[in-house]
Short mmCIF file of C-alpha atoms and ligand atoms in Angstrom, two decimals:
data_model
loop_
_atom_site.label_atom_id
_atom_site.label_comp_id
_atom_site.label_asym_id
_atom_site.label_seq_id
_atom_site.Cartn_x
_atom_site.Cartn_y
_atom_site.Cartn_z
CA MET I 1 -16.58 -24.95 29.20
CA SER I 2 -18.35 -26.94 26.52
CA ASP I 3 -18.60 -25.29 23.14
CA SER I 4 -22.25 -26.18 22.84
CA HIS I 5 -23.05 -24.64 26.18
CA SER I 6 -24.25 -21.11 25.86
CA ILE I 7 -22.44 -18.91 28.36
CA ALA I 8 -24.20 -15.66 27.80
CA ILE I 9 -22.92 -13.16 30.27
CA ARG I 10 -25.99 -11.23 30.97
CA GLN I 11 -24.88 -8.54 33.25
CA SER I 12 -24.91 -5.13 31.72
CA VAL I 13 -21.45 -4.14 30.64
CA GLN I 14 -19.86 -1.11 32.17
CA THR I 15 -18.98 1.04 29.21
CA SER I 16 -15.30 0.75 28.43
CA VAL I 17 -15.14 4.45 27.96
CA GLU I 18 -15.40 7.08 30.52
CA ARG I 19 -18.24 8.83 28.66
CA PRO I 20 -18.02 11.95 26.51
CA GLY I 21 -15.38 14.32 27.79
CA ASP I 22 -13.13 11.33 28.30
CA GLY I 23 -9.95 13.24 27.72
CA LEU I 24 -8.65 11.85 24.42
CA ASP I 25 -9.89 14.97 22.64
CA ARG I 26 -7.77 17.10 25.00
CA SER I 27 -4.57 15.26 24.23
CA LEU I 28 -1.72 16.60 22.17
CA TRP I 29 -2.04 13.57 19.93
CA ALA I 30 -5.69 14.25 19.09
CA ARG I 31 -4.58 17.77 18.11
CA THR I 32 -1.76 16.56 15.87
CA ALA I 33 -3.13 13.37 14.26
CA PRO I 34 -5.18 13.42 11.07
CA ALA I 35 -8.91 12.86 11.58
CA ALA I 36 -10.02 9.35 12.46
CA PRO I 37 -11.12 7.34 9.42
CA ALA I 38 -14.91 7.33 8.91
CA LEU I 39 -16.04 3.85 9.94
CA PRO I 40 -19.42 2.24 10.51
CA VAL I 41 -21.20 1.22 13.70
CA LEU I 42 -21.90 -2.54 13.83
CA ARG I 43 -25.51 -3.11 12.76
CA GLY I 44 -27.14 -6.38 11.79
CA SER I 45 -25.55 -9.79 11.74
CA HIS I 46 -22.15 -10.50 10.14
CA ARG I 47 -19.69 -13.34 9.92
CA ALA I 48 -15.88 -13.38 10.02
CA GLU I 49 -13.20 -15.98 10.56
CA VAL I 50 -11.81 -14.06 13.53
CA VAL I 51 -13.37 -11.23 15.54
CA VAL I 52 -11.01 -8.90 17.38
CA VAL I 53 -12.53 -6.88 20.23
CA GLY I 54 -10.58 -3.65 20.79
CA ALA I 55 -8.91 -1.47 18.15
CA GLY I 56 -5.78 -0.47 20.05
CA TYR I 57 -2.31 -1.61 19.01
CA THR I 58 -2.89 -5.18 20.27
CA GLY I 59 -6.10 -5.69 18.34
CA LEU I 60 -4.87 -3.96 15.20
CA ALA I 61 -1.48 -5.73 15.14
CA THR I 62 -3.31 -9.05 15.62
CA ALA I 63 -5.70 -8.22 12.79
CA LEU I 64 -2.88 -7.25 10.42
CA ALA I 65 -0.95 -10.44 11.22
CA LEU I 66 -4.07 -12.51 10.53
CA ILE I 67 -4.77 -10.66 7.29
CA GLU I 68 -1.21 -11.51 6.16
CA HIS I 69 -2.23 -15.17 6.56
CA GLY I 70 -5.31 -14.63 4.41
CA VAL I 71 -7.71 -14.69 7.37
CA GLN I 72 -10.89 -12.65 7.18
CA VAL I 73 -11.08 -10.40 10.23
CA ALA I 74 -13.68 -8.13 11.82
CA ILE I 75 -12.55 -5.64 14.47
CA VAL I 76 -14.97 -3.95 16.82
CA ASP I 77 -14.28 -1.09 19.22
CA ALA I 78 -16.48 0.53 21.83
CA ARG I 79 -15.28 3.93 20.62
CA GLU I 80 -12.69 4.26 17.86
CA PRO I 81 -9.18 3.04 16.92
CA GLY I 82 -6.70 4.34 19.47
CA PHE I 83 -9.39 5.41 21.92
CA GLY I 84 -7.68 3.55 24.79
CA ALA I 85 -4.06 3.73 25.87
CA SER I 86 -2.90 3.39 22.26
CA GLY I 87 -4.02 6.89 21.34
CA ARG I 88 -2.89 8.58 24.55
CA ASN I 89 0.49 7.18 25.49
CA GLY I 90 3.97 8.70 25.58
CA GLY I 91 4.91 7.15 22.23
CA GLN I 92 8.13 5.66 23.63
CA VAL I 93 9.02 2.44 21.81
CA ILE I 94 11.06 0.53 24.43
CA PRO I 95 12.01 -3.06 23.51
CA VAL I 96 12.90 -4.47 26.96
CA PHE I 97 10.90 -5.78 29.90
CA LYS I 98 11.00 -4.06 33.26
CA HIS I 99 12.58 -7.23 34.69
CA GLU I 100 16.12 -8.25 33.85
CA PRO I 101 16.62 -11.20 31.46
CA GLN I 102 18.03 -13.47 34.18
CA ALA I 103 14.90 -12.97 36.28
CA ILE I 104 12.73 -13.90 33.27
CA MET I 105 14.74 -17.07 32.62
CA ALA I 106 14.74 -18.01 36.31
CA ARG I 107 10.98 -17.71 36.41
CA PHE I 108 9.94 -19.14 33.05
CA GLY I 109 12.83 -21.53 32.37
CA GLU I 110 15.75 -21.20 29.97
CA GLU I 111 13.89 -22.00 26.73
CA ALA I 112 10.64 -20.08 27.31
CA GLY I 113 12.55 -17.21 28.93
CA ARG I 114 14.88 -16.94 25.94
CA ASP I 115 11.88 -16.82 23.56
CA MET I 116 10.32 -14.03 25.59
CA ILE I 117 13.55 -12.07 25.71
CA ASP I 118 14.06 -12.43 21.95
CA MET I 119 10.45 -11.42 21.39
CA VAL I 120 10.71 -8.23 23.43
CA MET I 121 14.12 -7.30 22.00
CA ARG I 122 12.73 -7.58 18.46
CA SER I 123 9.53 -5.73 19.32
CA ALA I 124 10.81 -2.28 18.28
CA ASP I 125 11.82 -3.81 14.91
CA ASP I 126 8.23 -5.10 14.69
CA VAL I 127 6.81 -1.62 15.27
CA PHE I 128 9.05 0.07 12.70
CA ALA I 129 8.48 -2.79 10.24
CA LEU I 130 4.70 -2.28 10.48
CA ILE I 131 5.19 1.46 9.99
CA ASP I 132 7.38 0.87 6.91
CA LYS I 133 5.28 -1.89 5.43
CA TYR I 134 2.00 0.00 5.66
CA GLY I 135 3.50 3.44 5.00
CA ILE I 136 2.18 4.88 8.28
CA ALA I 137 3.05 8.55 8.69
CA CYS I 138 3.41 8.77 12.47
CA ASP I 139 6.59 10.81 13.07
CA ALA I 140 8.52 7.60 13.74
CA GLU I 141 12.06 8.16 14.98
CA ARG I 142 14.62 5.58 16.07
CA THR I 143 16.86 7.68 18.23
CA GLY I 144 17.09 5.49 21.36
CA TRP I 145 15.79 5.56 24.93
CA ILE I 146 17.64 6.65 28.05
CA GLN I 147 16.92 5.68 31.63
CA GLY I 148 18.55 8.02 34.12
CA ALA I 149 19.67 7.41 37.72
CA ARG I 150 19.53 10.22 40.26
CA ASN I 151 21.93 8.77 42.79
CA ALA I 152 24.77 6.29 43.13
CA ALA I 153 22.65 3.41 44.46
CA SER I 154 20.17 3.64 41.64
CA GLY I 155 23.09 4.13 39.22
CA GLN I 156 24.39 0.71 40.24
CA VAL I 157 20.98 -0.88 39.66
CA LEU I 158 20.69 0.64 36.19
CA HIS I 159 24.29 -0.25 35.35
CA ARG I 160 23.58 -3.89 36.21
CA ARG I 161 20.32 -3.77 34.21
CA CYS I 162 22.15 -2.34 31.21
CA LEU I 163 24.86 -5.02 31.29
CA ALA I 164 22.26 -7.76 31.77
CA TRP I 165 20.34 -6.72 28.65
CA ARG I 166 23.55 -6.16 26.72
CA LYS I 167 24.68 -9.68 27.61
CA VAL I 168 21.62 -11.17 25.88
CA GLY I 169 22.18 -9.05 22.78
CA ALA I 170 20.37 -5.76 23.43
CA ASP I 171 21.81 -2.62 21.86
CA ALA I 172 22.51 -1.18 25.34
CA ARG I 173 25.36 0.79 26.86
CA PRO I 174 25.97 2.57 30.17
CA LEU I 175 26.14 6.37 30.34
CA ASP I 176 28.33 8.26 32.80
CA ALA I 177 27.52 11.63 34.34
CA ASP I 178 29.01 13.68 31.49
CA GLU I 179 27.36 11.73 28.71
CA ILE I 180 23.93 11.59 30.29
CA ALA I 181 24.10 15.34 30.92
CA GLN I 182 25.02 15.91 27.27
CA LEU I 183 22.32 13.64 25.89
CA SER I 184 19.53 14.66 28.26
CA GLY I 185 20.38 18.34 28.53
CA THR I 186 19.95 18.23 32.32
CA THR I 187 22.33 17.66 35.23
CA HIS I 188 19.56 15.94 37.18
CA PHE I 189 21.04 12.46 36.55
CA ARG I 190 24.32 10.98 37.75
CA SER I 191 24.39 8.09 35.32
CA GLY I 192 22.11 5.88 33.27
CA TRP I 193 21.91 3.68 30.21
CA LEU I 194 21.02 4.04 26.57
CA LEU I 195 19.01 1.52 24.57
CA GLY I 196 20.02 2.39 21.03
CA ASN I 197 17.32 0.63 18.98
CA ALA I 198 14.41 2.20 20.87
CA GLY I 199 12.42 5.03 19.35
CA SER I 200 9.24 7.04 19.33
CA VAL I 201 6.02 7.57 17.44
CA ASN I 202 3.05 9.88 17.54
CA PRO I 203 0.84 7.29 19.24
CA LEU I 204 -2.54 8.25 17.81
CA LYS I 205 -1.16 8.65 14.28
CA TYR I 206 0.32 5.15 14.64
CA ALA I 207 -2.99 3.69 15.91
CA ARG I 208 -5.03 5.34 13.18
CA GLY I 209 -2.44 4.28 10.59
CA LEU I 210 -2.69 0.65 11.71
CA ALA I 211 -6.48 0.90 11.52
CA SER I 212 -6.38 2.33 7.98
CA ALA I 213 -3.92 -0.42 6.96
CA ALA I 214 -6.24 -3.13 8.31
CA VAL I 215 -9.29 -1.65 6.60
CA GLY I 216 -7.32 -1.10 3.39
CA ARG I 217 -6.46 -4.81 3.38
CA GLY I 218 -10.00 -5.99 3.80
CA ALA I 219 -10.74 -6.01 7.54
CA SER I 220 -14.18 -4.84 8.64
CA LEU I 221 -13.72 -2.31 11.44
CA PHE I 222 -16.73 -1.19 13.48
CA VAL I 223 -16.60 1.79 15.82
CA GLY I 224 -18.92 3.07 18.56
CA SER I 225 -19.89 -0.57 19.15
CA PRO I 226 -19.20 -1.84 22.67
CA VAL I 227 -19.34 -5.60 22.87
CA VAL I 228 -21.88 -6.34 25.56
CA ARG I 229 -22.12 -10.09 25.35
CA LEU I 230 -19.96 -12.97 24.26
CA GLU I 231 -21.45 -16.42 23.93
CA SER I 232 -20.26 -19.70 22.55
CA VAL I 233 -22.87 -21.72 20.74
CA ASP I 234 -22.14 -24.97 18.90
CA GLY I 235 -18.47 -24.27 18.43
CA ALA I 236 -18.80 -20.66 17.26
CA TRP I 237 -18.76 -17.36 19.08
CA ARG I 238 -21.51 -14.76 19.00
CA VAL I 239 -20.17 -11.29 19.74
CA ALA I 240 -23.06 -8.94 20.46
CA THR I 241 -23.14 -5.14 20.50
CA PRO I 242 -26.20 -2.97 21.18
CA GLU I 243 -27.16 -2.86 17.49
CA GLY I 244 -25.54 -5.89 15.91
CA GLU I 245 -23.69 -9.14 16.20
CA LEU I 246 -20.68 -10.91 14.73
CA HIS I 247 -20.21 -14.66 14.42
CA ALA I 248 -16.79 -16.29 14.27
CA ARG I 249 -15.01 -19.44 15.35
CA ARG I 250 -12.20 -17.42 16.92
CA VAL I 251 -12.28 -14.28 19.04
CA VAL I 252 -9.40 -12.19 20.39
CA LEU I 253 -10.05 -9.85 23.30
CA ALA I 254 -7.69 -6.88 23.04
CA THR I 255 -9.26 -4.59 25.60
CA ASN I 256 -6.33 -4.24 28.03
CA GLY I 257 -6.78 -1.45 30.64
CA TYR I 258 -10.20 -0.63 29.17
CA SER I 259 -11.54 -4.15 29.76
CA THR I 260 -15.13 -4.38 30.95
CA ARG I 261 -16.96 -7.26 32.62
CA LEU I 262 -17.28 -8.96 29.25
CA TRP I 263 -15.38 -12.04 30.38
CA PRO I 264 -15.45 -13.13 34.03
CA GLY I 265 -12.24 -12.24 35.82
CA LEU I 266 -10.53 -10.48 32.90
CA ARG I 267 -10.98 -6.95 34.19
CA GLU I 268 -10.00 -8.17 37.65
CA SER I 269 -6.71 -9.66 36.41
CA ILE I 270 -5.15 -6.22 35.93
CA VAL I 271 -5.01 -2.96 37.84
CA PRO I 272 -5.83 -0.02 35.58
CA LEU I 273 -3.75 2.93 36.72
CA TYR I 274 -4.03 6.38 35.22
CA SER I 275 -0.97 7.99 33.74
CA MET I 276 -1.17 11.67 32.82
CA GLN I 277 0.86 13.80 30.46
CA ILE I 278 1.34 17.48 29.79
CA ALA I 279 2.92 19.19 26.78
CA THR I 280 4.17 22.60 25.71
CA ASP I 281 3.63 24.25 22.36
CA PRO I 282 6.57 23.87 19.90
CA LEU I 283 9.61 25.35 21.64
CA PRO I 284 11.78 28.02 19.99
CA ALA I 285 14.64 26.24 18.17
CA ALA I 286 17.45 27.16 20.58
CA LEU I 287 15.41 26.30 23.66
CA GLY I 288 14.27 23.03 22.09
CA ALA I 289 17.79 22.05 21.16
CA SER I 290 18.87 22.38 24.79
CA ILE I 291 16.53 19.53 25.78
CA LEU I 292 17.35 15.98 24.66
CA PRO I 293 19.36 17.45 21.75
CA ARG I 294 19.75 14.06 20.02
CA ARG I 295 16.04 13.41 20.42
CA GLN I 296 16.19 10.28 22.55
CA THR I 297 13.18 9.59 24.74
CA MET I 298 13.76 9.33 28.46
CA THR I 299 12.50 7.78 31.71
CA ASP I 300 13.79 8.33 35.22
CA ASP I 301 14.55 5.75 37.90
CA ARG I 302 11.65 6.51 40.25
CA HIS I 303 9.11 3.93 41.38
CA LEU I 304 6.53 6.41 40.10
CA VAL I 305 8.40 7.09 36.90
CA HIS I 306 8.52 10.30 34.93
CA TYR I 307 8.85 9.85 31.17
CA PHE I 308 9.62 12.64 28.75
CA ARG I 309 10.63 13.49 25.20
CA ARG I 310 10.24 16.08 22.49
CA ASP I 311 7.67 15.45 19.77
CA ALA I 312 8.20 15.92 16.03
CA ALA I 313 7.30 19.62 16.18
CA GLY I 314 9.63 20.24 19.14
CA ARG I 315 7.08 20.29 21.95
CA PHE I 316 8.25 19.02 25.36
CA VAL I 317 6.01 16.19 26.60
CA ILE I 318 6.27 14.71 30.09
CA GLY I 319 4.16 12.13 31.92
CA ALA I 320 3.81 10.36 35.26
CA ARG I 321 1.22 8.54 37.35
CA GLY I 322 -1.93 10.63 37.64
CA PRO I 323 -5.12 10.67 39.67
CA PHE I 324 -7.87 8.11 38.93
CA ARG I 325 -9.59 10.04 36.17
CA PRO I 326 -9.27 10.58 32.43
CA ASP I 327 -9.41 14.38 32.58
CA PRO I 328 -6.73 15.67 34.96
CA SER I 329 -7.26 19.15 36.35
CA ALA I 330 -4.90 22.14 36.25
CA HIS I 331 -4.21 21.35 39.90
CA ASP I 332 -3.22 17.77 38.99
CA ALA I 333 -0.82 19.14 36.37
CA ARG I 334 1.02 21.41 38.83
CA ARG I 335 3.27 18.70 40.25
CA LEU I 336 4.23 17.56 36.75
CA ILE I 337 4.95 21.11 35.58
CA ALA I 338 7.17 21.58 38.64
CA MET I 339 9.02 18.38 37.75
CA ALA I 340 9.49 19.52 34.13
CA ARG I 341 10.99 22.78 35.38
CA ARG I 342 13.20 21.04 37.92
CA LEU I 343 14.62 18.94 35.08
CA TYR I 344 14.84 21.85 32.67
CA PRO I 345 14.87 25.25 34.41
CA GLN I 346 14.80 26.83 30.94
CA LEU I 347 11.08 25.85 30.85
CA ASP I 348 10.33 28.22 33.76
CA GLU I 349 8.36 30.67 31.67
CA VAL I 350 6.94 28.12 29.27
CA ALA I 351 3.24 27.20 29.42
CA PHE I 352 1.86 23.66 29.22
CA PRO I 353 -1.41 24.02 27.32
CA PHE I 354 -2.06 20.27 26.96
CA ARG I 355 -2.93 17.77 29.67
CA TRP I 356 -4.59 14.38 29.33
CA ALA I 357 -4.55 10.90 30.81
CA GLY I 358 -5.24 7.26 30.05
CA ARG I 359 -5.31 3.86 31.68
CA VAL I 360 -2.18 1.76 31.97
CA ALA I 361 -2.90 -1.93 32.62
CA MET I 362 -0.61 -3.20 35.38
CA THR I 363 -0.24 -6.83 36.43
CA PRO I 364 0.98 -8.06 39.82
CA ASP I 365 4.16 -9.50 38.25
CA PHE I 366 4.74 -6.48 35.93
CA MET I 367 4.65 -8.82 32.91
CA PRO I 368 2.09 -8.96 30.08
CA HIS I 369 -0.22 -11.98 30.28
CA LEU I 370 -1.40 -14.21 27.45
CA HIS I 371 -4.50 -16.32 28.19
CA ARG I 372 -6.54 -18.88 26.32
CA LEU I 373 -9.85 -18.15 28.01
CA ALA I 374 -11.87 -20.86 26.27
CA PRO I 375 -11.60 -22.82 23.02
CA GLY I 376 -11.21 -20.21 20.28
CA LEU I 377 -11.03 -17.28 22.73
CA THR I 378 -7.64 -15.68 23.40
CA THR I 379 -6.44 -12.48 25.02
CA ALA I 380 -3.24 -10.64 25.91
CA LEU I 381 -3.15 -7.74 28.32
CA GLY I 382 -1.19 -6.03 31.06
CA PHE I 383 1.60 -4.33 29.15
CA ASN I 384 2.63 -2.37 32.25
CA GLY I 385 3.41 0.87 30.44
CA ARG I 386 5.66 -0.85 27.87
CA GLY I 387 3.01 -1.78 25.31
CA VAL I 388 3.95 0.47 22.39
CA ALA I 389 6.69 -1.93 21.35
CA MET I 390 5.43 -5.17 22.89
CA THR I 391 1.94 -5.10 21.35
CA ALA I 392 3.38 -5.31 17.82
CA ALA I 393 5.08 -8.57 18.79
CA MET I 394 2.15 -9.83 20.85
CA GLY I 395 -0.21 -9.24 17.91
CA ARG I 396 1.74 -11.83 15.93
CA VAL I 397 1.57 -14.26 18.84
CA LEU I 398 -2.19 -13.77 19.20
CA ALA I 399 -2.59 -14.34 15.47
CA GLN I 400 -0.54 -17.51 15.76
CA ALA I 401 -2.70 -18.62 18.71
CA CYS I 402 -5.79 -18.22 16.50
CA LEU I 403 -4.23 -20.09 13.58
CA ASP I 404 -2.78 -22.98 15.60
CA ASP I 405 -5.56 -23.54 18.08
CA GLY I 406 -3.09 -24.49 20.77
CA ASP I 407 -1.21 -27.10 18.76
CA ARG I 408 2.16 -25.35 18.75
CA ARG I 409 4.19 -23.77 21.53
CA LEU I 410 3.91 -20.01 21.35
CA PRO I 411 6.92 -17.73 21.88
CA TYR I 412 5.15 -16.28 24.91
CA PRO I 413 3.83 -18.46 27.76
CA VAL I 414 0.09 -18.98 28.06
CA SER I 415 -0.99 -18.60 31.68
CA ALA I 416 -4.21 -19.18 33.57
CA LEU I 417 -6.39 -16.13 34.15
CA ARG I 418 -5.93 -15.05 37.77
CA PRO I 419 -8.26 -12.39 39.11
CA ILE I 420 -6.50 -10.26 41.72
CA PRO I 421 -7.95 -10.95 45.20
CA LEU I 422 -9.97 -8.01 46.60
CA HIS I 423 -9.77 -6.31 43.20
CA ARG I 424 -12.66 -4.02 44.04
CA LEU I 425 -10.41 -2.38 46.62
CA HIS I 426 -7.68 -1.70 44.07
CA ARG I 427 -8.09 2.07 44.11
CA ALA I 428 -7.47 2.30 47.82
CA GLY I 429 -4.57 -0.14 47.50
CA VAL I 430 -3.02 1.83 44.65
CA GLN I 431 -3.40 5.14 46.51
CA MET I 432 -1.58 3.64 49.48
CA MET I 433 1.17 2.23 47.28
CA MET I 434 1.53 5.52 45.44
CA SER I 435 1.94 7.42 48.72
CA TYR I 436 4.50 4.87 49.87
CA TYR I 437 6.45 5.00 46.59
CA ARG I 438 6.26 8.79 46.46
CA LEU I 439 7.83 8.90 49.90
CA ARG I 440 10.56 6.44 48.88
CA ASP I 441 11.23 8.44 45.71
CA ARG I 442 11.53 11.62 47.77
CA LEU I 443 13.89 9.99 50.22
CA ALA I 444 16.01 8.73 47.31
C1 FAD O 501 -0.73 7.96 29.47
C2 FAD O 501 -0.05 6.70 28.99
C3 FAD O 501 1.28 6.73 28.64
C4 FAD O 501 1.91 5.55 28.17
N1 FAD O 501 3.17 5.65 27.67
C5 FAD O 501 3.73 4.55 27.11
C6 FAD O 501 4.99 4.66 26.47
O1 FAD O 501 5.55 5.75 26.33
N2 FAD O 501 5.57 3.52 25.99
C7 FAD O 501 4.93 2.30 26.08
O2 FAD O 501 5.48 1.30 25.62
N3 FAD O 501 3.69 2.20 26.62
C8 FAD O 501 3.07 3.29 27.11
N4 FAD O 501 1.82 3.19 27.61
C9 FAD O 501 1.11 1.90 27.52
C10 FAD O 501 0.61 1.62 26.10
O3 FAD O 501 -0.09 2.74 25.63
C11 FAD O 501 -0.30 0.38 26.13
O4 FAD O 501 0.44 -0.71 26.63
C12 FAD O 501 -0.84 -0.01 24.78
O5 FAD O 501 -1.37 1.09 24.09
C13 FAD O 501 -1.91 -1.09 24.95
O6 FAD O 501 -2.59 -1.29 23.73
P1 FAD O 501 -3.87 -2.20 23.69
O7 FAD O 501 -4.29 -2.26 22.29
O8 FAD O 501 -3.58 -3.49 24.38
O9 FAD O 501 -4.96 -1.48 24.61
P2 FAD O 501 -5.80 -0.07 24.37
O10 FAD O 501 -5.03 0.77 23.46
O11 FAD O 501 -6.11 0.40 25.70
O12 FAD O 501 -7.06 -0.59 23.58
C14 FAD O 501 -8.16 -1.22 24.17
C15 FAD O 501 -9.37 -0.94 23.29
O13 FAD O 501 -10.42 -1.82 23.68
C16 FAD O 501 -11.64 -1.14 23.49
N5 FAD O 501 -12.65 -1.84 24.29
C17 FAD O 501 -12.64 -2.11 25.60
N6 FAD O 501 -13.75 -2.82 25.95
C18 FAD O 501 -14.45 -3.02 24.82
C19 FAD O 501 -15.68 -3.69 24.53
N7 FAD O 501 -16.41 -4.28 25.48
N8 FAD O 501 -16.13 -3.68 23.25
C20 FAD O 501 -15.41 -3.10 22.26
N9 FAD O 501 -14.24 -2.46 22.49
C21 FAD O 501 -13.77 -2.41 23.75
C22 FAD O 501 -11.35 0.28 23.96
O14 FAD O 501 -12.28 1.22 23.45
C23 FAD O 501 -9.92 0.48 23.44
O15 FAD O 501 -9.90 1.13 22.18
C24 FAD O 501 1.16 4.33 28.11
C25 FAD O 501 -0.17 4.31 28.48
C26 FAD O 501 -0.79 5.48 28.91
C27 FAD O 501 -2.24 5.44 29.27
#
């Protein structure tokens, strides 16, 4: 695409949000985070060196990395910082990919693979460094993450995974039946592994803290301003919202699972799945202490994973794949409540007053993708449910991509944007896959 060629994308943009009543307000995190900072809507015409579209972790980490290099940044979000997955997630900071390191190196080559592995293994350090540096009060804890196996076959898979990550330097060790029972507080698992440098945050507090840090260091952050058109004119980008526009030579799209039709094929390069969570009120001390007593976070070994933890106030929070909507019903929550009680029968009489959901951006290869979409236009998306840690590292890479303009090799491979064939049928496809995986999980 030539820079001088205007590529206005004139179709009306589907709002990135699911309209009022979108579910964020019903989440535990909206209840426990301080109010969102008061920020303006984009009105009139403004200039910046870099415009970041999307104020989730990816956009905010990118903005902060650019600000550290003295770059003047404007961030624009359709709704507010943390409105997307960043304000709704499980808060588990997990610094490993879903694939094993050897598979990454086999696919991307020794050198690029090693860079990616180092990047992901350092990503939890990146999160906690941002929290420390900007003094973000977000209930950050670095207590580790456990993945549990329910049977011997899956135990062997997780054992191999643990050793593979340990071999490349991860702080990982296997857990036998006794130890996993002690650490998890349930006898549901036969074995597993512990990733010691993982941790947790209150996700919305973290997102809002990053936003305040960016604004405090000079970024302009506009809320309630969906970008509806992106055009390149004479080497600069015009980023238009319903009431204003921003001009910049560089633009970063950080819209992930909430991507609209803003850039052809972007939304179609991921499958946005809904994940839902439920939470109790703070548990009485003795009951709370019987669940994950050392406060690790935890995931099981299912294809349709369950992830769970206790929050800073001692609430039990559990999540899993949900139906395709942002506001799960009481009926939707039943299966998850049953699972919570199967894991921890002591929760039998305990109510789950919170339920909410958000979009997880999945990619066909279960890896995040970094794309240079056009000169001066970069994006990273598809964190596959592991973005809390990875986005802090990817933000630095996106910042570097803006600063270098493609001159230097990045620590994460740039790939071509590949829309998923028959994307419009993804819901039906996902429903079928979920039924299939649910069956396999039951059989296991
Ligand atoms: C329920 C749930 C549980 C999860 N649990 C975990 C977990 O425990 N651990 C983990 O590592 N990961 C987890 N994830 C994934 C993690 O939350 C994401 O990977 C991460 O938050 C992605 O951040 P992001 O900034 O890329 O995207 P988002 O946070 O989704 O941000 C995208 C932003 O773009 C904005 N936007 C979109 N289109 C436009 C537009 N046209 N104009 C302006 N703004 C726009 C949206 O409003 C939104 O704020 C979970 C996700 C969900 C939904």
